[in-house]
Tab-separated table of C-alpha atoms in Angstrom:
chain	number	residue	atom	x	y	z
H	1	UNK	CA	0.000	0.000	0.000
H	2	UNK	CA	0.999	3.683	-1.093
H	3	UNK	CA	0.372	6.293	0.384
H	4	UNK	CA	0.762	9.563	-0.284
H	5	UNK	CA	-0.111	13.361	0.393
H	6	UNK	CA	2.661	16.010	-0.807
H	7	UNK	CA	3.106	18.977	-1.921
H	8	UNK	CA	6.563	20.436	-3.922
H	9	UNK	CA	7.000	23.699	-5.690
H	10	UNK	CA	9.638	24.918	-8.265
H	11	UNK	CA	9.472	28.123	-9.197
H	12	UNK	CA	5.625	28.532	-11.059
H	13	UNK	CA	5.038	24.609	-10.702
H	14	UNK	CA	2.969	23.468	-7.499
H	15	UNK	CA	2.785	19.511	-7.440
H	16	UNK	CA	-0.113	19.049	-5.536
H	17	UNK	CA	-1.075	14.750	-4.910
H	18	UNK	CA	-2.875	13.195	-2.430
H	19	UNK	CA	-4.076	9.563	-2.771
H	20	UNK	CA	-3.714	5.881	-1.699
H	21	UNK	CA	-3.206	2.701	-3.569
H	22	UNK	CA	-1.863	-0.773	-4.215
H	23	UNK	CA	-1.148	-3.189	-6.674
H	24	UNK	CA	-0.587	-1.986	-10.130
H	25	UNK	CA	-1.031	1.899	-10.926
H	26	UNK	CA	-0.408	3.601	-14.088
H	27	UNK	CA	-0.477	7.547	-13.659
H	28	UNK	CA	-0.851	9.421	-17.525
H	29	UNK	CA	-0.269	13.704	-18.336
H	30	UNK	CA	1.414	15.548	-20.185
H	31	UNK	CA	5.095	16.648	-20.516
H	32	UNK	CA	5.667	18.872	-17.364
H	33	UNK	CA	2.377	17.634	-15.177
H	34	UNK	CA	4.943	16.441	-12.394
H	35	UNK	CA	5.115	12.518	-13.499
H	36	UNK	CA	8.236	12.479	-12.675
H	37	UNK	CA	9.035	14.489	-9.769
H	38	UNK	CA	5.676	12.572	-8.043
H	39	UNK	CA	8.034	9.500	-8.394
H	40	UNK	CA	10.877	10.678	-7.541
H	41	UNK	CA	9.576	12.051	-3.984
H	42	UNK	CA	8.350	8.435	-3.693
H	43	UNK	CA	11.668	7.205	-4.560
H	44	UNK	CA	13.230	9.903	-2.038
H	45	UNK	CA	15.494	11.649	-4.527
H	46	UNK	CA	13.332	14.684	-4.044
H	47	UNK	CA	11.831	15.668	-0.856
H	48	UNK	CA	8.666	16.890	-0.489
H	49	UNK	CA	7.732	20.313	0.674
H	50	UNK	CA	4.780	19.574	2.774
H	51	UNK	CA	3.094	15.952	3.302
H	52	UNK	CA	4.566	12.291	3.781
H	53	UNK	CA	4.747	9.528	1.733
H	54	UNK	CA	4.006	6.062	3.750
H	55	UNK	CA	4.620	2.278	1.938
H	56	UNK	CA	2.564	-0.493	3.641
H	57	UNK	CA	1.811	1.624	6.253
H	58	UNK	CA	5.406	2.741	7.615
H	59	UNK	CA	6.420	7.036	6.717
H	60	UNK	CA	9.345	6.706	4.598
H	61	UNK	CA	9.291	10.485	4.212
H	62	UNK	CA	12.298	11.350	5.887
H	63	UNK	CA	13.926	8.115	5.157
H	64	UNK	CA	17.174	7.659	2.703
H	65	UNK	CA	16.326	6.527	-0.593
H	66	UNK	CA	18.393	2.958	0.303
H	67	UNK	CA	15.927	2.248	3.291
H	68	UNK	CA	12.730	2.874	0.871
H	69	UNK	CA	12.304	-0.823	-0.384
H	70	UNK	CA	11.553	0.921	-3.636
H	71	UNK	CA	13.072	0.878	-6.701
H	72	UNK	CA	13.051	3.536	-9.520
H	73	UNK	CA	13.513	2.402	-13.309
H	74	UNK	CA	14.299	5.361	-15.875
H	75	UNK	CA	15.003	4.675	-19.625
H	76	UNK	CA	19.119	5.681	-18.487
H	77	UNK	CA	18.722	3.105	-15.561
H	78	UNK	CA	21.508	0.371	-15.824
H	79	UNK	CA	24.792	-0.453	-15.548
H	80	UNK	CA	26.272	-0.146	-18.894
H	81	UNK	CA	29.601	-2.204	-18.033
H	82	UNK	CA	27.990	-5.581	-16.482
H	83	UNK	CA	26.703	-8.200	-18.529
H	84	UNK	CA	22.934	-9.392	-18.620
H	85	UNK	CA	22.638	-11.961	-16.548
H	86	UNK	CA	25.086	-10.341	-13.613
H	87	UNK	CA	23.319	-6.771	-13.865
H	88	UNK	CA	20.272	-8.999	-12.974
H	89	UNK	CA	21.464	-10.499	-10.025
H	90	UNK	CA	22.980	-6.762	-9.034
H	91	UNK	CA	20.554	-6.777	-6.007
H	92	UNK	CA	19.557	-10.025	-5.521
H	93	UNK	CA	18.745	-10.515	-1.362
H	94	UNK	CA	18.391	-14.077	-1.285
H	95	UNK	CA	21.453	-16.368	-0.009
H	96	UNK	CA	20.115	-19.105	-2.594
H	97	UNK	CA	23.327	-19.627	-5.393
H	98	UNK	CA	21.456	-21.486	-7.628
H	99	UNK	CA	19.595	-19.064	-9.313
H	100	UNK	CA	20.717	-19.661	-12.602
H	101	UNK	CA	16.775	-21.196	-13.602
H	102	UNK	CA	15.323	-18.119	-12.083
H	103	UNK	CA	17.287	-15.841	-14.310
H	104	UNK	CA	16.505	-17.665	-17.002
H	105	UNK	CA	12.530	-17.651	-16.550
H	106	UNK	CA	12.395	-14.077	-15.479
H	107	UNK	CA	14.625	-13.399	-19.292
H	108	UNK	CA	11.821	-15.475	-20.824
H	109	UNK	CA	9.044	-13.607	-19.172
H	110	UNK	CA	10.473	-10.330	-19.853
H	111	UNK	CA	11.788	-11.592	-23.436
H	112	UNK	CA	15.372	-10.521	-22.738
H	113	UNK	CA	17.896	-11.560	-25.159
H	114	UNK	CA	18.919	-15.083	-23.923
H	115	UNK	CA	22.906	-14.256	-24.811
H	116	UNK	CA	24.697	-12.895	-21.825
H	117	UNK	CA	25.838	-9.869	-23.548
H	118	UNK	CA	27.335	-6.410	-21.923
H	119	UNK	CA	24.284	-4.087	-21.408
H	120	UNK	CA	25.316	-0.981	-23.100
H	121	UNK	CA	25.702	-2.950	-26.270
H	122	UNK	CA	21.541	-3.670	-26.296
H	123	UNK	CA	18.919	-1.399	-27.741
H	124	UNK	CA	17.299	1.073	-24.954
H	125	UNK	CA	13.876	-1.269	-25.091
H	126	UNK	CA	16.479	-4.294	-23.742
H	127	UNK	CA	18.390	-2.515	-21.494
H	128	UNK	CA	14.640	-1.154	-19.700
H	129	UNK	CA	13.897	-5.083	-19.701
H	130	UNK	CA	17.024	-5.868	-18.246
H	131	UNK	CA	16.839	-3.049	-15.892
H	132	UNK	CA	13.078	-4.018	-14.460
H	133	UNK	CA	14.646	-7.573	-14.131
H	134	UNK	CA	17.399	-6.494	-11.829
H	135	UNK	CA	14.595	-4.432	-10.088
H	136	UNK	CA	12.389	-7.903	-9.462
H	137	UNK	CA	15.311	-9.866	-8.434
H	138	UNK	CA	16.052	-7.107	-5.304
H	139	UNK	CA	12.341	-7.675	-4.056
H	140	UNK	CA	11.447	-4.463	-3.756
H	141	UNK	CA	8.067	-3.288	-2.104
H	142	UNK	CA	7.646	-0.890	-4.562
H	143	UNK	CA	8.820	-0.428	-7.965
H	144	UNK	CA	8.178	2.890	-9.523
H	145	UNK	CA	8.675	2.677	-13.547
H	146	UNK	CA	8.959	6.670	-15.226
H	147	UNK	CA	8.113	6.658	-19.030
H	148	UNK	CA	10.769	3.962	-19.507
H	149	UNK	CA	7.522	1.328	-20.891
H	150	UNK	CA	7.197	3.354	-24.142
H	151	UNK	CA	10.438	2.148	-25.001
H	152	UNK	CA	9.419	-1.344	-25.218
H	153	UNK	CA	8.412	-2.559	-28.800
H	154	UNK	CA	5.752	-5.377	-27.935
H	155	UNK	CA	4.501	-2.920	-24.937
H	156	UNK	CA	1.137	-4.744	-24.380
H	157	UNK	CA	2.619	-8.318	-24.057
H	158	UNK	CA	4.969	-6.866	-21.895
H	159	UNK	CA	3.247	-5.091	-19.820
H	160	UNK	CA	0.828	-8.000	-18.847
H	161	UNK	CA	3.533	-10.138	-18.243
H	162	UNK	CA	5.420	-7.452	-16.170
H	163	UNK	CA	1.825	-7.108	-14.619
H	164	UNK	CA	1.263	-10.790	-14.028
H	165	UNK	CA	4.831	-11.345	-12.338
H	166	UNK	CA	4.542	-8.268	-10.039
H	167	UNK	CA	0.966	-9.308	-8.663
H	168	UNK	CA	2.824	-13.151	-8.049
H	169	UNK	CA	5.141	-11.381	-5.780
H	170	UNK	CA	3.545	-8.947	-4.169
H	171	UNK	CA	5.091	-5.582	-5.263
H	172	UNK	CA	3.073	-2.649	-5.362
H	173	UNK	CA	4.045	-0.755	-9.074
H	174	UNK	CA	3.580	2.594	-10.067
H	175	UNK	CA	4.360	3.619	-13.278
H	176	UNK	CA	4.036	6.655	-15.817
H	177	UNK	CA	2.823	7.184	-19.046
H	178	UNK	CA	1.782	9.206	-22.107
H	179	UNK	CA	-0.144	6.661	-23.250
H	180	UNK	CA	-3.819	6.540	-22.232
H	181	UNK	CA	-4.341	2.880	-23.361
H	182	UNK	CA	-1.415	1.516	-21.039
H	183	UNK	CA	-3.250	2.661	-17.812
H	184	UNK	CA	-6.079	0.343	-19.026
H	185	UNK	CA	-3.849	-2.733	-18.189
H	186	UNK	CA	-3.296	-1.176	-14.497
């Protein structure tokens, strides 16, 4: 559960959001609405004016971004010198070593290439898949995804089985958008 009530002003802009939810939550507007700097208080990279910002209950307001349990995915989100299937395991909490299958099915939900190649040498759509599958394998309590979906070529398909894999593991998602018709799917 997310839940927040902030305010933030730069210069002319007031960000004004109040509102409480859980599960899967697509948030659309223009260029400029505040998208991103909504997300980014959530994340903690910004802090808010006025208000809090609570996740399943706890206020992570005044918190570092590390003790958040969130992650936030951007389309310039990865690390460009590790290779696939390491940059996935990046954050992995578990003390499990064989996690080799799990990498694999989370590639083949995702539809990440199945070579284990360095990450700046995919296409920005592939490195966005490969940076939400690094963000699933930390186990995150929230994942918080700005404009980096419209980057993805088979968008729909991905999304529901983005959608589908976050519900099995209990993460709440937020995510932007330009796109009316992706909300539809939250």
């Amino acid at each position: 559960m997310i839940e927040v009530n902030v305010e933030k002003r730069f210069e002319n802009f007031l960000l004004r959001s109040s509102f409480s939810t859980s599960g899967i939550t697509g948030i659309t507007g223009k260029n400029g609405s505040g998208k991103t700097t909504l997300l980014s208080i959530i994340a903690g990279i910004i802090k808010p004016d006025t208000g809090y910002v609570k996740i399943n209950g706890k206020d992570v307001t005044n918190l570092p971004i590390e003790k958040r349990k969130t992650v936030i995915i951007t389309p310039n989100t990865y690390l460009p010198h590790m290779k696939i299937n390491k940059h996935i395991i990046w954050g992995f909490k578990s003390k499990n070593t064989e996690i080799s299958n799990e990498i694999k099915r989370i590639k083949e939900i995702l539809n990440i290439d199945p070579d284990n190649k360095k990450v700046s040498l995919l296409s920005l759509g592939m490195r966005i898949r490969v940076s939400i599958a690094t963000a699933l394998f930390s186990h995150p309590e929230v994942i918080l995804i700005d404009e980096a979906l419209s980057h993805i070529s088979d968008r729909q398909q991905f999304m529901k089985n983005l959608f589908n894999e976050i519900s099995k593991m209990k993460i709440d998602l937020i995510f932007t958008t330009q796109y009316n018709e992706d909300c539809i799917l939250a």
